[in-house]
Coordinates of C-alpha atoms and ligand atoms in Angstrom, one line a residue:
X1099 CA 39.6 -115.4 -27.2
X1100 CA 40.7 -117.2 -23.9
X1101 CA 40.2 -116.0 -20.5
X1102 CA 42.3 -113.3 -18.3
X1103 CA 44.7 -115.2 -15.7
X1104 CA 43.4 -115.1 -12.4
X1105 CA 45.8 -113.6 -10.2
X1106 CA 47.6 -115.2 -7.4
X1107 CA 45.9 -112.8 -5.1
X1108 CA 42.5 -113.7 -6.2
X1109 CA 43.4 -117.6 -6.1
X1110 CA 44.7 -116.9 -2.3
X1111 CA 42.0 -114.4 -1.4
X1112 CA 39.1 -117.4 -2.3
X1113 CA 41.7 -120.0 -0.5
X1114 CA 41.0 -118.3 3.0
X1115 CA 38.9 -118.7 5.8
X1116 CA 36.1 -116.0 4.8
X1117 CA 33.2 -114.2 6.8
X1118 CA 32.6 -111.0 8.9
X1119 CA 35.4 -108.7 9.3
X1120 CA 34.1 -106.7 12.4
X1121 CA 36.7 -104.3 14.1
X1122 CA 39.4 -104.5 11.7
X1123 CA 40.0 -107.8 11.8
X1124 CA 38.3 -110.9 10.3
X1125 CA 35.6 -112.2 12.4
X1126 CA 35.8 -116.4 12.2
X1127 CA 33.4 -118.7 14.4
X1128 CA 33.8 -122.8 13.9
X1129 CA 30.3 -123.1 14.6
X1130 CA 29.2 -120.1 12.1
X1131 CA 26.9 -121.8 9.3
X1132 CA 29.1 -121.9 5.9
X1133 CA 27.7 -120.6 2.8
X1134 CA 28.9 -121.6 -0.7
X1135 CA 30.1 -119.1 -3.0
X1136 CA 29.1 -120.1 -6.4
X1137 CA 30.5 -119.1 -9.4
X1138 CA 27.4 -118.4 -12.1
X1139 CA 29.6 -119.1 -15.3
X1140 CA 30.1 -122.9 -14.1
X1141 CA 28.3 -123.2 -11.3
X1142 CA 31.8 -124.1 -9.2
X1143 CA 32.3 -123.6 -5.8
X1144 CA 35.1 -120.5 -5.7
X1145 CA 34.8 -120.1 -1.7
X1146 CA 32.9 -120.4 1.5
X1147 CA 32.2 -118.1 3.5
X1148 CA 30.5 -118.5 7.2
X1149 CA 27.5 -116.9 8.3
X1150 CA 27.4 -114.1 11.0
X1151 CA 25.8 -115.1 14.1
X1152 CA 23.4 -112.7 16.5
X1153 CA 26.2 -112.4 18.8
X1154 CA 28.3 -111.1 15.8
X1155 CA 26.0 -108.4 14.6
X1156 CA 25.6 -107.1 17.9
X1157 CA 29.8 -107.1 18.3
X1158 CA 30.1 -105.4 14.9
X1159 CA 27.6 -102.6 15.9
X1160 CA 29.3 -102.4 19.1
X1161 CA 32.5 -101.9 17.3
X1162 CA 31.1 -98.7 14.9
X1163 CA 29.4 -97.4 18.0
X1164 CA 33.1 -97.3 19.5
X1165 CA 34.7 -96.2 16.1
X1166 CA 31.9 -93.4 16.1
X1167 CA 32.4 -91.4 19.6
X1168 CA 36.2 -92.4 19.2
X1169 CA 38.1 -92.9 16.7
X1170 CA 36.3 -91.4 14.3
X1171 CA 34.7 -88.5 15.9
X1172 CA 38.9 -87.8 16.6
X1173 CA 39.7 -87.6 13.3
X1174 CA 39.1 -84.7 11.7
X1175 CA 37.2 -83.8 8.2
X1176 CA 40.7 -83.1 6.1
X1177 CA 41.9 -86.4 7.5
X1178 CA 38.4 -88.4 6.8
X1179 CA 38.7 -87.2 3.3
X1180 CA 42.4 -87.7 2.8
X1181 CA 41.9 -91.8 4.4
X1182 CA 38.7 -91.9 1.7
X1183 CA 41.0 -90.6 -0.6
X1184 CA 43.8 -93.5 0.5
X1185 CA 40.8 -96.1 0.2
X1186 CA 40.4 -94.7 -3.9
X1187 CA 43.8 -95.6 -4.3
X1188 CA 44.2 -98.5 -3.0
X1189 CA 41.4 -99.5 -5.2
X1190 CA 42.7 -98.4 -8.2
X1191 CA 45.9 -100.5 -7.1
X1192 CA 44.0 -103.5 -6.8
X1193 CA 41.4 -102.8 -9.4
X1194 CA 42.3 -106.3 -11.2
X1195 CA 41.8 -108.2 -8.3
X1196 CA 38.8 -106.9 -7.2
X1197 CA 37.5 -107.0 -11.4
X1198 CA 38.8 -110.6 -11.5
X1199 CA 36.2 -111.6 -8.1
X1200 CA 33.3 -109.4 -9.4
X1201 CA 33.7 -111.1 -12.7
X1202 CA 34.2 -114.6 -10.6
X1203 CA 31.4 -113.9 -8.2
X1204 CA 28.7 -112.4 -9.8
X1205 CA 28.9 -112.8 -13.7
X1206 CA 30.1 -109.4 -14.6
X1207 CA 31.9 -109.4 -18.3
X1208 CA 35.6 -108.5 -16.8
X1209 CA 35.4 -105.4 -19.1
X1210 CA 32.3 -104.0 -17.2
X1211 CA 33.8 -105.2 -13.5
X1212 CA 36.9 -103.1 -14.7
X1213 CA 35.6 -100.1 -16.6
X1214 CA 32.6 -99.9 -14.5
X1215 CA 32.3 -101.4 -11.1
X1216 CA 35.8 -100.9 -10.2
X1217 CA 36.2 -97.2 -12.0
X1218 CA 33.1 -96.0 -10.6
X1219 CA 33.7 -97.4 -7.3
X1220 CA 37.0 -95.4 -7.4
X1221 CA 35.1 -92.2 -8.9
X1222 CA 32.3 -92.0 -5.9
X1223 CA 35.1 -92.5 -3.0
X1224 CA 36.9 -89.6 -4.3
X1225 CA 33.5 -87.1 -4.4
X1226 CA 32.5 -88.3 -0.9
X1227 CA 36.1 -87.7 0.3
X1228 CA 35.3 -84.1 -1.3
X1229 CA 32.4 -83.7 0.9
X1230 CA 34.3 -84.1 4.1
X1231 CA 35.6 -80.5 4.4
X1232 CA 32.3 -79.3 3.6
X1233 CA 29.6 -79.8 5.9
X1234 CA 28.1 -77.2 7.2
X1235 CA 24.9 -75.6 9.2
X1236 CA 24.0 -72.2 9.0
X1237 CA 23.4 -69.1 11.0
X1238 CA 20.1 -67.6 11.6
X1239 CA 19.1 -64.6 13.2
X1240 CA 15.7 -65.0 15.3
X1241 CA 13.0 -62.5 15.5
X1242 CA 12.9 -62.9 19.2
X1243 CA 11.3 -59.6 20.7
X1244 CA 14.0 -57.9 23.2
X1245 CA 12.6 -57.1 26.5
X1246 CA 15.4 -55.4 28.3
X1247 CA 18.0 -55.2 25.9
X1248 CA 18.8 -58.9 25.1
X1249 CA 19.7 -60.5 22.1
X1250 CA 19.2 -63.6 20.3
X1251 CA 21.5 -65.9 17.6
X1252 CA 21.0 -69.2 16.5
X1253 CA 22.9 -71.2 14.2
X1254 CA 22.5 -74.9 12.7
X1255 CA 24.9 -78.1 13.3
X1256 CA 24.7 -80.6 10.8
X1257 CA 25.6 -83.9 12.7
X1258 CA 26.4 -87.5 11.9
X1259 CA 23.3 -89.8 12.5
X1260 CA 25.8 -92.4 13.9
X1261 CA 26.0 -96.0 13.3
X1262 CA 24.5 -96.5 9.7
X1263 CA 23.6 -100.2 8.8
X1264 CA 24.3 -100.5 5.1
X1265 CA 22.7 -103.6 3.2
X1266 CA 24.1 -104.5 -0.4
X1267 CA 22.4 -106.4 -2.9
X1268 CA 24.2 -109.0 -5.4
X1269 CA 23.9 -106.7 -8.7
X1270 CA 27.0 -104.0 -7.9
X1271 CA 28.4 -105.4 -4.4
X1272 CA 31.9 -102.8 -4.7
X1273 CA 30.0 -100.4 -6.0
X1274 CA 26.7 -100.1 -3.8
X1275 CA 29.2 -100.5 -0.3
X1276 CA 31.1 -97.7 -1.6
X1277 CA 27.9 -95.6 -2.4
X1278 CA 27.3 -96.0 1.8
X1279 CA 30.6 -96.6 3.1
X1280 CA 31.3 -92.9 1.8
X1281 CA 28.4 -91.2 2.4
X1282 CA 28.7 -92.4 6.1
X1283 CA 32.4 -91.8 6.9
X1284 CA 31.9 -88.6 5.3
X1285 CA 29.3 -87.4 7.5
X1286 CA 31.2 -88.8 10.3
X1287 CA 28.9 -91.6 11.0
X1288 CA 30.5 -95.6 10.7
X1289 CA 28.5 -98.5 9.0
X1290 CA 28.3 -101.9 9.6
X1291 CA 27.6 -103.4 5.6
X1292 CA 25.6 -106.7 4.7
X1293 CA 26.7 -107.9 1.3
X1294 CA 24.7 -110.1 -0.1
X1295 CA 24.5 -113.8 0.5
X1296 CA 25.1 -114.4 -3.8
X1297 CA 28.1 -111.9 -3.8
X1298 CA 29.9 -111.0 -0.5
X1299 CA 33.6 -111.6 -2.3
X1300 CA 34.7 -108.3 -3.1
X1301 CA 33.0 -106.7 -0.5
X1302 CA 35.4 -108.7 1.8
X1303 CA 38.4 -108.1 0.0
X1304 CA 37.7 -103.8 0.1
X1305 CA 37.8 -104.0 3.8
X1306 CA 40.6 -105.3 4.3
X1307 CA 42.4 -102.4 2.2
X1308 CA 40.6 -100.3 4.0
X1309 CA 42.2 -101.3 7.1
X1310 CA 45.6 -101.6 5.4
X1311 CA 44.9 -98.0 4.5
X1312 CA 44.9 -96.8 8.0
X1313 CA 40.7 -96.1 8.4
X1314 CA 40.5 -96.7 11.8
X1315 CA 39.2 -100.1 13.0
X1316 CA 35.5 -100.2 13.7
X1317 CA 34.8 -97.5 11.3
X1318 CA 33.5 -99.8 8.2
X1319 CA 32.7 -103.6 9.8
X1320 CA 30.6 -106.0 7.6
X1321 CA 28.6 -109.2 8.3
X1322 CA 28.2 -111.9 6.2
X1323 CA 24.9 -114.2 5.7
X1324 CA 21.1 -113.8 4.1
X1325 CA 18.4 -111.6 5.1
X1326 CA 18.0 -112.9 8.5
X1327 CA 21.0 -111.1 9.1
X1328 CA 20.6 -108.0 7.8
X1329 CA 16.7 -108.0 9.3
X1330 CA 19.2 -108.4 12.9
X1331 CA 20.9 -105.0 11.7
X1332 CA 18.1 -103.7 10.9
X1333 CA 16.3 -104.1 14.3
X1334 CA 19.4 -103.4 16.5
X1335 CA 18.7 -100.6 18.8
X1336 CA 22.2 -99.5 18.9
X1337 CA 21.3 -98.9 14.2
X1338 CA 20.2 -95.5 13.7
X1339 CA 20.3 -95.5 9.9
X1340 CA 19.6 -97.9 7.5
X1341 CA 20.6 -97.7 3.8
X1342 CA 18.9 -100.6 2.1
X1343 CA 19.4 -101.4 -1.7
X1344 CA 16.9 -103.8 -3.4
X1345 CA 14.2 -105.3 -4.2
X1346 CA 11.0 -103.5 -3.7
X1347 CA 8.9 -106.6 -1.3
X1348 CA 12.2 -106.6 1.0
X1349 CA 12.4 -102.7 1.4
X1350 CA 9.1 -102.3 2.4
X1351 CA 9.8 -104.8 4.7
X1352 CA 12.9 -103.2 5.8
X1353 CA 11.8 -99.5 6.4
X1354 CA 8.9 -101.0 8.3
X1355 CA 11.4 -102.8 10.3
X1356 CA 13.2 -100.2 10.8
X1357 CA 10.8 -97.7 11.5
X1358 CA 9.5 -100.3 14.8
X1359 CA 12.3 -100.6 15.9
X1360 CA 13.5 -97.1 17.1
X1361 CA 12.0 -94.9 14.1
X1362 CA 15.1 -95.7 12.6
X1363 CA 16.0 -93.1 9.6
X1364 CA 16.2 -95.0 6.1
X1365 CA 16.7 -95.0 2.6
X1366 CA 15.4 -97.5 0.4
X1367 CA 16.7 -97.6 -3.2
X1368 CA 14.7 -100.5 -5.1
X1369 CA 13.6 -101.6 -8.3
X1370 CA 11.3 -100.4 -10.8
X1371 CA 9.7 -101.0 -14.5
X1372 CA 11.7 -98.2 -16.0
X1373 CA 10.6 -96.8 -19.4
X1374 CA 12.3 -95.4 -22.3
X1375 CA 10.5 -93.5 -24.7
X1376 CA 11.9 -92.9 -28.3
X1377 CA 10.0 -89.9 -30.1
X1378 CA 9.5 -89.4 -34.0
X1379 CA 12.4 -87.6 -34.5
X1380 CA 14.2 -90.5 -33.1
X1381 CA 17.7 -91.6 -35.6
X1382 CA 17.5 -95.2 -35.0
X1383 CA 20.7 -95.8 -35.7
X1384 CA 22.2 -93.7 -33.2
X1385 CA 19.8 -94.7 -30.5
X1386 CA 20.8 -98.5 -30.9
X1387 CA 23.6 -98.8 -29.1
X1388 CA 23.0 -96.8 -26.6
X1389 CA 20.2 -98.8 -26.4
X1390 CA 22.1 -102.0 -26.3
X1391 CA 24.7 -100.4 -23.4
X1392 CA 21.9 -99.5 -20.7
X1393 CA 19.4 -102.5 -20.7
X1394 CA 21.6 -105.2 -21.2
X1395 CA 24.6 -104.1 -19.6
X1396 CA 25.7 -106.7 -16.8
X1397 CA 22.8 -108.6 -18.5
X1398 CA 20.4 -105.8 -17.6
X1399 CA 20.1 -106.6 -13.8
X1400 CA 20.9 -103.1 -13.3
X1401 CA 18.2 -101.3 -11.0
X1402 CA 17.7 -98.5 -13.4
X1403 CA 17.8 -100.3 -16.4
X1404 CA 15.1 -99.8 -19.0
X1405 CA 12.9 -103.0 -19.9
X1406 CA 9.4 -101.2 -21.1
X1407 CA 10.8 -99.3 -24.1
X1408 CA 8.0 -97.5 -26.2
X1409 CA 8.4 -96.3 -29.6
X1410 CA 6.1 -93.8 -31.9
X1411 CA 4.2 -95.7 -34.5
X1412 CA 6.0 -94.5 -37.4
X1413 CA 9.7 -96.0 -36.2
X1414 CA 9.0 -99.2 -34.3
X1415 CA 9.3 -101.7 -37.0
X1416 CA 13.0 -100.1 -37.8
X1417 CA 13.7 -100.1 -33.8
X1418 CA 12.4 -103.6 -33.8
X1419 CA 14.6 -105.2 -36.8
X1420 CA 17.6 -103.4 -35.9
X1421 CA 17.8 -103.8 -31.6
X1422 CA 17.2 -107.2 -32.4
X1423 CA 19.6 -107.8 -35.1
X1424 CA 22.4 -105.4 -32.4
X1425 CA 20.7 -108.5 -29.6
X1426 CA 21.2 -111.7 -31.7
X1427 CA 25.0 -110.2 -32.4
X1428 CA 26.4 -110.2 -28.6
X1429 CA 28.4 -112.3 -28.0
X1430 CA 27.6 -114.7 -24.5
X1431 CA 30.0 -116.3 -22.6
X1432 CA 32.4 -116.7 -20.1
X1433 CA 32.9 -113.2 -18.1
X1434 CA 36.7 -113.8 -18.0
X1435 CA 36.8 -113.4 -21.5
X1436 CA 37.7 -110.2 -22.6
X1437 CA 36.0 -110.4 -25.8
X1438 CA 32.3 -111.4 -24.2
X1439 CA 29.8 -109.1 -24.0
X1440 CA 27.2 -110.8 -22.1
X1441 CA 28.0 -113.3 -19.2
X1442 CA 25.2 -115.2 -17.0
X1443 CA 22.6 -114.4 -14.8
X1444 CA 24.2 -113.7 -11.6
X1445 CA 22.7 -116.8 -9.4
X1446 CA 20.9 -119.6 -10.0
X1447 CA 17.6 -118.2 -7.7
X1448 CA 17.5 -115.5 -10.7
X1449 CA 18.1 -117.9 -13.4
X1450 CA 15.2 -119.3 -12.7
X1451 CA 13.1 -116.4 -12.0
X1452 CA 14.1 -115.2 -15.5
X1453 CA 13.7 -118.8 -17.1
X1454 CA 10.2 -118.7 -15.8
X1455 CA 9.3 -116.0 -17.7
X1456 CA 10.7 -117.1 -20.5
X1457 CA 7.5 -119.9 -20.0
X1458 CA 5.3 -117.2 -19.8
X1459 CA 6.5 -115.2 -23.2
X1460 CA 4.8 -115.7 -26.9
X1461 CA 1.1 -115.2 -25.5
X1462 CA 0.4 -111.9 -26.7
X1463 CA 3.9 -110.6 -27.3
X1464 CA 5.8 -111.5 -30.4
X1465 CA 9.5 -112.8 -29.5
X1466 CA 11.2 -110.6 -31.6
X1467 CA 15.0 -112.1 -30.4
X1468 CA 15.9 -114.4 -27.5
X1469 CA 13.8 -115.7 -25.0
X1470 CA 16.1 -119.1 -24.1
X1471 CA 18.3 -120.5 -21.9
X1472 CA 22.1 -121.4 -22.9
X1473 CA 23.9 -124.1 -22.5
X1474 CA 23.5 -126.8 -19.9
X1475 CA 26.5 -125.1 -17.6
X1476 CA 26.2 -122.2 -15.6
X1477 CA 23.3 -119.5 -15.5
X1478 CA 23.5 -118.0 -19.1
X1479 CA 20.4 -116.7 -21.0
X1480 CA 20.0 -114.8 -24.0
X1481 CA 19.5 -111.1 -24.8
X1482 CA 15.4 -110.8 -25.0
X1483 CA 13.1 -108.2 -27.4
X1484 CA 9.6 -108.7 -27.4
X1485 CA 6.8 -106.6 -29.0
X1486 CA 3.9 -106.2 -26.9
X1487 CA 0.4 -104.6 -28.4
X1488 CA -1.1 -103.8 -25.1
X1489 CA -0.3 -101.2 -22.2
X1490 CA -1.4 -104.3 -19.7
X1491 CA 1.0 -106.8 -20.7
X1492 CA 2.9 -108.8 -18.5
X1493 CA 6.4 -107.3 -20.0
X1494 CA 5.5 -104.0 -19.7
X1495 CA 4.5 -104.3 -15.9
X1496 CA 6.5 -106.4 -13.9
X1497 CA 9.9 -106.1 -13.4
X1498 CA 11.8 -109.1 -14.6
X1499 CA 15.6 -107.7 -13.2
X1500 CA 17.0 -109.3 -16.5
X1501 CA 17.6 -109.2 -20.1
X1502 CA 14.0 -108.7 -21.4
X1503 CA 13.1 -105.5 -23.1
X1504 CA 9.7 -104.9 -24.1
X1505 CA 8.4 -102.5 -26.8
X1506 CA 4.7 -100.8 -27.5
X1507 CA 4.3 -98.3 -30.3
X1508 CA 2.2 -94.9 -29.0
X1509 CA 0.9 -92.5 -31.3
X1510 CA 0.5 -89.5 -29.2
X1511 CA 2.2 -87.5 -26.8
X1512 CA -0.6 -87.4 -24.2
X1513 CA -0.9 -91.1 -24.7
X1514 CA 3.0 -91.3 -24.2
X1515 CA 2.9 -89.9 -21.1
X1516 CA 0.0 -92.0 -19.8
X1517 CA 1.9 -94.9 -20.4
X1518 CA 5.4 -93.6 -18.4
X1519 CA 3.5 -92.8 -15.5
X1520 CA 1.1 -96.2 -15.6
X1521 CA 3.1 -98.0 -12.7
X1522 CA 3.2 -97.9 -9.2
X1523 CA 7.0 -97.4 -9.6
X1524 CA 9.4 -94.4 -10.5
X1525 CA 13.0 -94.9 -10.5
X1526 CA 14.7 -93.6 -13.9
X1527 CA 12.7 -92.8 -17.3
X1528 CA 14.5 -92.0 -20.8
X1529 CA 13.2 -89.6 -23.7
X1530 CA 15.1 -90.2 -27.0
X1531 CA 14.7 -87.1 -29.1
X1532 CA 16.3 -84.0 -30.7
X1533 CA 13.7 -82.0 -29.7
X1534 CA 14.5 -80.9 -26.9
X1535 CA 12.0 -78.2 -26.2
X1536 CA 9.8 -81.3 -26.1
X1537 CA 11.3 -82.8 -23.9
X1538 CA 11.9 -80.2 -21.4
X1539 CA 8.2 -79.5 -21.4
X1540 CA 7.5 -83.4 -20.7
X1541 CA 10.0 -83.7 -17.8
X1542 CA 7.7 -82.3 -15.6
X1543 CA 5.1 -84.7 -16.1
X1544 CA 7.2 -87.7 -15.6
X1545 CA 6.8 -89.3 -12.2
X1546 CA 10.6 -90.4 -11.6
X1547 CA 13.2 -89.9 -9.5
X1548 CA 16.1 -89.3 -13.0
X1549 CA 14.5 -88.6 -16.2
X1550 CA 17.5 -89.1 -18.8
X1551 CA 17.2 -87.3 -22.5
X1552 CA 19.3 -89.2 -24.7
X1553 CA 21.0 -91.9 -22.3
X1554 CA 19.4 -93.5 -19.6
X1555 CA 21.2 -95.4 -16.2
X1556 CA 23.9 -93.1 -16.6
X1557 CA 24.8 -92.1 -12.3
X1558 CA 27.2 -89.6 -11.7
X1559 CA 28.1 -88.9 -8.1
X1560 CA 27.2 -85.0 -8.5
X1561 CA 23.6 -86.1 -9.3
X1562 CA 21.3 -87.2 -7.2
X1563 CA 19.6 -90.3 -7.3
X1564 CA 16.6 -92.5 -5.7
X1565 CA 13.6 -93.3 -6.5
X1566 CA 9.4 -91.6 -6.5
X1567 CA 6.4 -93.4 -6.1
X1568 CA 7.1 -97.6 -4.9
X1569 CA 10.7 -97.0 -6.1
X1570 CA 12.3 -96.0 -3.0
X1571 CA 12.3 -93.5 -0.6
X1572 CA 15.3 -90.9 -0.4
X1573 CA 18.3 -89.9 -1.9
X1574 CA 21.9 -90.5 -2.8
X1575 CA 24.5 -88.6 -4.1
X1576 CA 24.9 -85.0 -4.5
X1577 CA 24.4 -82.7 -1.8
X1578 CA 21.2 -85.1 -0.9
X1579 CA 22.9 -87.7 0.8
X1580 CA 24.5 -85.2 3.7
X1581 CA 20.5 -84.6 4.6
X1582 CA 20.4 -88.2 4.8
X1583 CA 23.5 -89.0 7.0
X1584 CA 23.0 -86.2 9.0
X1585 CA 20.5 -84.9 11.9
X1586 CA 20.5 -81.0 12.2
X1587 CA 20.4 -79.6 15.1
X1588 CA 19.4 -76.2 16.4
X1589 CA 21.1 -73.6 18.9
X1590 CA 19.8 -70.7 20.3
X1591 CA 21.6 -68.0 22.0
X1592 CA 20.3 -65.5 24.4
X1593 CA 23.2 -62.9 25.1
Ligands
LIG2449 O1 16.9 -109.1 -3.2 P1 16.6 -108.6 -1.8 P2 17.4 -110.5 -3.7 C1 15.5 -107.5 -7.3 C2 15.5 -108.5 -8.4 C3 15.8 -109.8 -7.8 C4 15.0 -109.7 -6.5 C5 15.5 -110.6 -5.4 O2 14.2 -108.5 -9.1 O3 15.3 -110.9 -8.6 O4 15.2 -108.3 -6.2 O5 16.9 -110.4 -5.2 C6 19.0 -108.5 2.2 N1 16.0 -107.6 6.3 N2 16.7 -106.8 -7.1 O6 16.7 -111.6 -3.0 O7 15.8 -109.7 -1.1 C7 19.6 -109.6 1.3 O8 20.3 -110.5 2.0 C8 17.2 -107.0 5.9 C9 16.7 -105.4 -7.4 O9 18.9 -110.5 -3.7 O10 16.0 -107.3 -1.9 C10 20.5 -108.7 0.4 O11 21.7 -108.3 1.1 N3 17.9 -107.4 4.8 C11 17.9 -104.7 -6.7 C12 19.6 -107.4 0.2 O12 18.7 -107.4 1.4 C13 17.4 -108.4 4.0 C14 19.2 -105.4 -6.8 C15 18.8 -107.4 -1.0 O13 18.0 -108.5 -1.1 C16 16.1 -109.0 4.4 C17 19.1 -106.8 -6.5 C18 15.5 -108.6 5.6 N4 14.3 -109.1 6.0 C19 17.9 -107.5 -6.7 N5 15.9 -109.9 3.4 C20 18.1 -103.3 -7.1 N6 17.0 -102.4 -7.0 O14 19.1 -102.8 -7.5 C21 16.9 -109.8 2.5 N7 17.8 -108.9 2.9

């Protein structure tokens, strides 16, 4: 099958001048350093986009600092939601275009950018809009003894943190700015957002319909660049949240950074070794392709994505031949082809990172499917199952970010959840079973932040999700974000 047309937007979108957009406005500065956009299929240059510099970041937090005791403090809940509601349209309106640069940018197969970035990305702005009406503090009577007759009431506000810095890594870029652009404008905070250096495309694009969509300027500004720019955000004084999104080394560099600075609040959503465990009552066939959707997905550089998967003793060989047979069937290619299942790795840093462990496989796992490079042209790899036989190998404790799923056979269920919990991190863990009165009596013992029965990486706005352990700290989604976005503050009353 050939590939979709690229729109003439997207052809005169890459064609501009590109960087910061700070204030409503883009944000260009001859002497800014340029950074080439690369497209992983081919390993073409699609754009350039220019660095921010210090004097940047400091005008874009100036500008949400304005946008937060002005315009935006002036507008009131309905209208945040109803302009977050405007933004979800105008998404939907452009959702090609924006597939079409996702899919250009950062490898997606156009049928995920579509069906998944840009739909989900659509789905989350309209629950945080939701929120808008509905933040509230409570009232408390205090047990205050009355002297001569007085009385006491207190009651709690709950109110916006203020400027939120919000830094984006290259796996969902719409997505994950959407996941902090609305939990911030629905607080009533504004966010300055650092895509990341791989993927800043659609990003860019987004802000300028939010503008067009009447969210007032200053209210969402991002800066463009690498970590040396978001590590400026981080440490501005003027910051007083930051929402970070992966990998584990730069969080914890991040939240201490943050914390120096000015105890700056922060959440920090970051990677893990996520498990799935598949139980003896386990119907292979049905578990498969559900299987086959959540760790391989956008060529499983998904944070939640499974990649230790253990099986009990008695199914693993029939896991093992028929995974691998569903693996050795997808069909790679370009991400602009509609009928592609699994594009490239999403930049050539990761490429490598993932073709290095390919070096490292075959001593002491068996390669069950995959385990190569494809092609001499952009960053394509092949779908991976291995079969490890020991707790401690390699595959089944560092995260790889990529296509490589690893299986152990267990025997027990103590010994099953030994192995779940054996890792420092705790993001999202899957049982696969029809018994579910099992499973609800092993929940509790699993150290994650999501334990899935029966699907796994499945995030719905309504649910909260972040990680335990070395997997983050915080929140998203659900009512948990408001704490997050939000300082409370007490009154008292004598009267
Ligand atoms: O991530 P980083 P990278 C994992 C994955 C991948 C690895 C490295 O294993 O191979 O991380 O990817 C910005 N202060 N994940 O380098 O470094 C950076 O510019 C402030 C998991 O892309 O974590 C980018 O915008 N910001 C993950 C963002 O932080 C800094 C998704 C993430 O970069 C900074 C992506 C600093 N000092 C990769 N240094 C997940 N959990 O979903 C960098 N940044």
């Amino acid at each position: 099958m050939s590939e979709v047309a690229l729109l003439d937007s997207v052809i005169t979108f890459l064609a501009k001048p590109l960087g910061s957009f700070i204030d409503g406005r883009p944000a260009l500065d001859e002497q800014a350093g340029v950074s080439e956009i690369i497209n992983p299929a081919n390993e073409q240059v699609i754009a350039r986009v220019q660095d921010a510099t210090a004097v940047q970041v400091d005008a874009a937090v100036a500008a949400a600092s304005r946008a937060f005791k002005g315009s935006w403090a002036q507008t009131s809940p309905y209208l945040r939601g109803v302009l977050l509601n405007k933004l979800a349209d105008a998404i939907e309106q452009h959702g090609e275009e924006l597939a079409q640069l996702e899919a250009l940018n950062s490898g997606k197969a156009i049928n995920v950018a579509r069906g998944l970035e840009v739909a989900q990305s659509v789905v989350f702005l309209r629950y945080f809009a939701g929120w808008t009406t509905k933040i509230n503090g409570e009232s408390i009577t205090p047990s205050l003894p009355s002297m001569a007759g007085e009385q006491y009431t207190a009651f709690t506000r709950r109110e916006p943190v203020g400027v939120v810095a919000g830094i984006v890594p290259w796996n969902f870029p719409l997505l994950i700015a959407v996941w902090k652009l609305g939990s911030a404008l629905a607080t009533g905070c504004t966010i300055v957002l650092k895509p990341s250096e791989f993927s800043p495309l659609s990003l860019l694009r987004l802000v300028e319909l939010a503008t067009e969509v009447g969210i007032p300027d200053g209210a969402i500004n991002v800066v463009t660049g690498a970590g040396k720019v978001g590590q400026w955000l981080t440490e501005h004084g003027e910051v007083r949240k930051v929402s970070f999104t992966g990998s584990v080394p730069t969080g914890i560099a991040v939240g201490a950074a943050a914390m120096k600075s000015k105890l700056t609040r922060v959440t920090l959503e970051l990677g893990g070794k996520n498990p799935a465990a598949l139980l003896a009552d386990v119907n292979i066939d049905d578990v498969v392709p559900g299987l086959v959707m959540t760790a391989f997905t956008h060529q499983g550089q998904i944070c939640a994505s499974p990649e230790r998967i253990y099986v009990h003793r008695s199914r693993i060989d029939e896991l093992e031949q028929k995974l691998g047979a569903a693996l050795a069937g997808l069909k790679i290619g370009s991400p602009l082809d509609e009928s592609v299942q699994f594009g490239p790795l999403a930049n050539k840093a990761h490429y490598q990172k993932i073709a290095s462990y390919f070096e490292r496989m075959g001593d002491g796992q068996v390669v069950v499917t995959g385990g190569r490079t494809v092609g001499d042209k952009g960053y394509f790899v092949e779908p991976t199952l291995l079969r490890a036989s020991s707790p401690d190998d390699l595959f089944l404790t560092e995260e790889t970010f990529g296509p490589i799923v690893c299986l152990l056979a267990f025997d027990s269920d103590e010994e099953l959840i030994e192995l779940l919990n054996d890792t420092p991190y705790g993001l999202g863990a899957s049982l696969w079973t029809n018994d579910l009165s099992k499973a609800l009596r092993m929940i509790p013992r699993i150290e994650s932040g999501t334990v899935w029965v029966n699907m796994h990486t499945f995030l719905d706005p309504a649910v909260p999700f972040g990680g335990s352990k070395s997997s983050g700290i915080g929140r998203e989604f659900g009512s948990a974000f408001i704490e997050a976005f939000t300082e409370l503050k007490s009154v008292m009353i004598r009267y």
